[in-house]
Amino acid sequence: MAYNRIMGLDVGSVTVGIALSDLMGWTAQGVETLRINDDAGDFGLERIGEIIQKENVSTVVIGLPKNMNNTIGPRAEASMAYGDRLQAMFPEIAIEYQDERLTTSQAERMLIQEGNVRRNKRKKVIDKLAAVIILQNYLDSHSK
């Protein structure tokens, strides 16, 4: 039986953090941080598509950075537009959104607590770790 993985994305204007579930859908692992250029229209969708195909992804969970008062602001709108682009490229994939308020600050706190992660290294891995947190929160809330 082929298991379908779930992908988690932390979408920013410069990078997209990517995480994948394990085959059982229990845990999230970081994959990579993809550099994009929002202004130039380079969203890295080809690379995400490669991972979707290679890893048999059936669902993509995109972090939705709502405002603290639960409203949708410009960054959340940008994440939803990213989901729309992904859906247009891969209509067979389910696109879901996971509230991601505070995940980046949670990821940064985790890296600081590790103690040995320098600031410039943190910047390189923080989006990937935020994607892991987004996906793990989704997996935990949808566990059987």
Coordinates of C-alpha atoms in Angstrom, one line a residue:
M1 CA 0.0 0.0 0.0
A2 CA 1.4 3.4 -0.9
Y3 CA 1.1 6.0 1.8
N4 CA 0.6 9.6 0.8
R5 CA 2.7 12.1 2.6
I6 CA 1.6 15.6 3.8
M7 CA 3.8 18.6 3.0
G8 CA 4.0 21.7 5.2
L9 CA 5.0 25.1 3.9
D10 CA 6.0 28.2 5.7
V11 CA 5.7 30.8 3.0
G12 CA 7.5 34.1 3.2
S13 CA 8.4 36.7 0.6
V14 CA 12.0 35.6 0.4
T15 CA 12.0 31.9 1.5
V16 CA 9.6 29.0 1.8
G17 CA 10.3 26.5 4.5
I18 CA 9.4 22.9 3.5
A19 CA 8.6 19.9 5.8
L20 CA 7.2 16.5 5.1
S21 CA 5.3 14.0 7.2
D22 CA 6.6 10.5 7.8
L23 CA 4.9 7.7 5.9
M24 CA 2.4 7.1 8.7
G25 CA 1.5 10.8 9.1
W26 CA 2.7 11.0 12.7
T27 CA 5.7 13.3 12.6
A28 CA 7.0 16.2 10.6
Q29 CA 10.6 16.5 9.3
G30 CA 12.3 19.5 7.8
V31 CA 13.3 19.1 4.1
E32 CA 14.8 22.4 3.0
T33 CA 14.5 26.2 2.8
L34 CA 13.7 27.3 -0.7
R35 CA 14.8 30.8 -1.8
I36 CA 12.1 32.6 -3.8
N37 CA 11.6 36.2 -5.1
D38 CA 8.0 37.2 -4.5
D39 CA 8.5 40.5 -6.3
A40 CA 9.9 38.9 -9.5
G41 CA 7.2 36.2 -9.6
D42 CA 9.6 33.4 -8.7
F43 CA 7.7 31.3 -6.2
G44 CA 9.7 28.1 -6.4
L45 CA 6.7 26.1 -7.5
E46 CA 8.8 23.9 -9.8
R47 CA 10.9 22.7 -6.9
I48 CA 7.9 22.1 -4.7
G49 CA 6.3 20.2 -7.6
E50 CA 9.4 17.9 -7.8
I51 CA 9.1 17.1 -4.1
I52 CA 5.3 16.5 -4.4
Q53 CA 5.9 14.0 -7.3
K54 CA 9.0 12.3 -5.7
E55 CA 7.5 12.0 -2.2
N56 CA 3.9 11.1 -3.3
V57 CA 2.4 14.1 -1.5
S58 CA -1.4 14.2 -1.4
T59 CA -2.0 17.3 0.9
V60 CA -0.1 20.5 1.2
V61 CA -0.6 22.4 4.5
I62 CA 0.3 26.1 4.2
G63 CA 0.9 28.2 7.3
L64 CA -1.6 31.0 7.6
P65 CA -0.1 33.9 9.5
K66 CA -3.3 35.5 10.8
N67 CA -3.2 38.7 12.8
M68 CA -3.4 38.2 16.6
N69 CA -7.0 39.3 16.5
N70 CA -7.7 36.4 14.1
T71 CA -8.2 38.6 11.0
I72 CA -6.6 38.0 7.6
G73 CA -3.9 40.5 6.8
P74 CA -1.5 41.0 3.8
R75 CA 0.8 38.1 4.7
A76 CA -2.1 35.7 5.2
E77 CA -3.5 36.9 1.8
A78 CA -0.1 36.2 0.2
S79 CA 0.0 32.7 1.7
M80 CA -3.5 32.0 0.3
A81 CA -2.5 33.4 -3.1
Y82 CA 0.5 31.0 -2.9
G83 CA -1.9 28.1 -2.2
D84 CA -4.0 29.2 -5.2
R85 CA -1.0 29.1 -7.5
L86 CA 0.0 25.6 -6.1
Q87 CA -3.6 24.4 -6.6
A88 CA -3.7 25.6 -10.2
M89 CA -0.5 23.7 -10.9
F90 CA -1.5 20.6 -9.0
P91 CA -5.3 20.3 -9.0
E92 CA -5.2 16.8 -7.6
I93 CA -3.5 18.0 -4.4
A94 CA -5.5 19.0 -1.4
I95 CA -4.5 22.5 -0.1
E96 CA -5.1 23.2 3.6
Y97 CA -4.2 26.1 5.8
Q98 CA -3.0 25.9 9.4
D99 CA -3.0 28.9 11.8
E100 CA 0.7 29.7 12.2
R101 CA 0.6 32.6 14.6
L102 CA 3.8 32.6 16.7
T103 CA 5.4 29.6 14.9
T104 CA 8.4 31.6 13.7
S105 CA 9.0 33.1 17.2
Q106 CA 8.5 29.6 18.6
A107 CA 11.1 28.2 16.1
E108 CA 13.6 31.0 17.0
R109 CA 13.1 30.3 20.7
M110 CA 13.8 26.6 20.1
L111 CA 17.0 27.4 18.2
I112 CA 18.2 29.8 20.9
Q113 CA 17.5 27.2 23.6
E114 CA 19.8 24.8 21.7
G115 CA 22.4 27.4 22.6
N116 CA 24.9 26.5 19.9
V117 CA 23.0 27.9 16.9
R118 CA 24.5 31.2 15.8
R119 CA 22.2 34.0 14.6
N120 CA 23.3 33.7 10.9
K121 CA 22.7 29.9 11.0
R122 CA 19.3 30.4 12.7
K123 CA 18.2 32.6 9.8
K124 CA 19.0 29.7 7.4
V125 CA 17.0 27.1 9.3
I126 CA 14.2 29.0 11.0
D127 CA 11.8 28.8 8.0
K128 CA 12.3 25.1 7.7
L129 CA 11.8 24.6 11.4
A130 CA 8.6 26.8 11.3
A131 CA 7.4 24.6 8.5
V132 CA 8.0 21.6 10.7
I133 CA 6.0 23.2 13.5
I134 CA 3.1 24.1 11.2
L135 CA 3.0 20.6 9.8
Q136 CA 3.3 18.9 13.3
N137 CA 0.5 21.1 14.6
Y138 CA -1.6 20.0 11.7
L139 CA -0.8 16.3 12.1
D140 CA -1.5 16.5 15.9
S141 CA -4.9 18.2 15.3
H142 CA -5.8 15.6 12.6
S143 CA -4.5 12.5 14.2
K144 CA -6.8 9.5 14.1

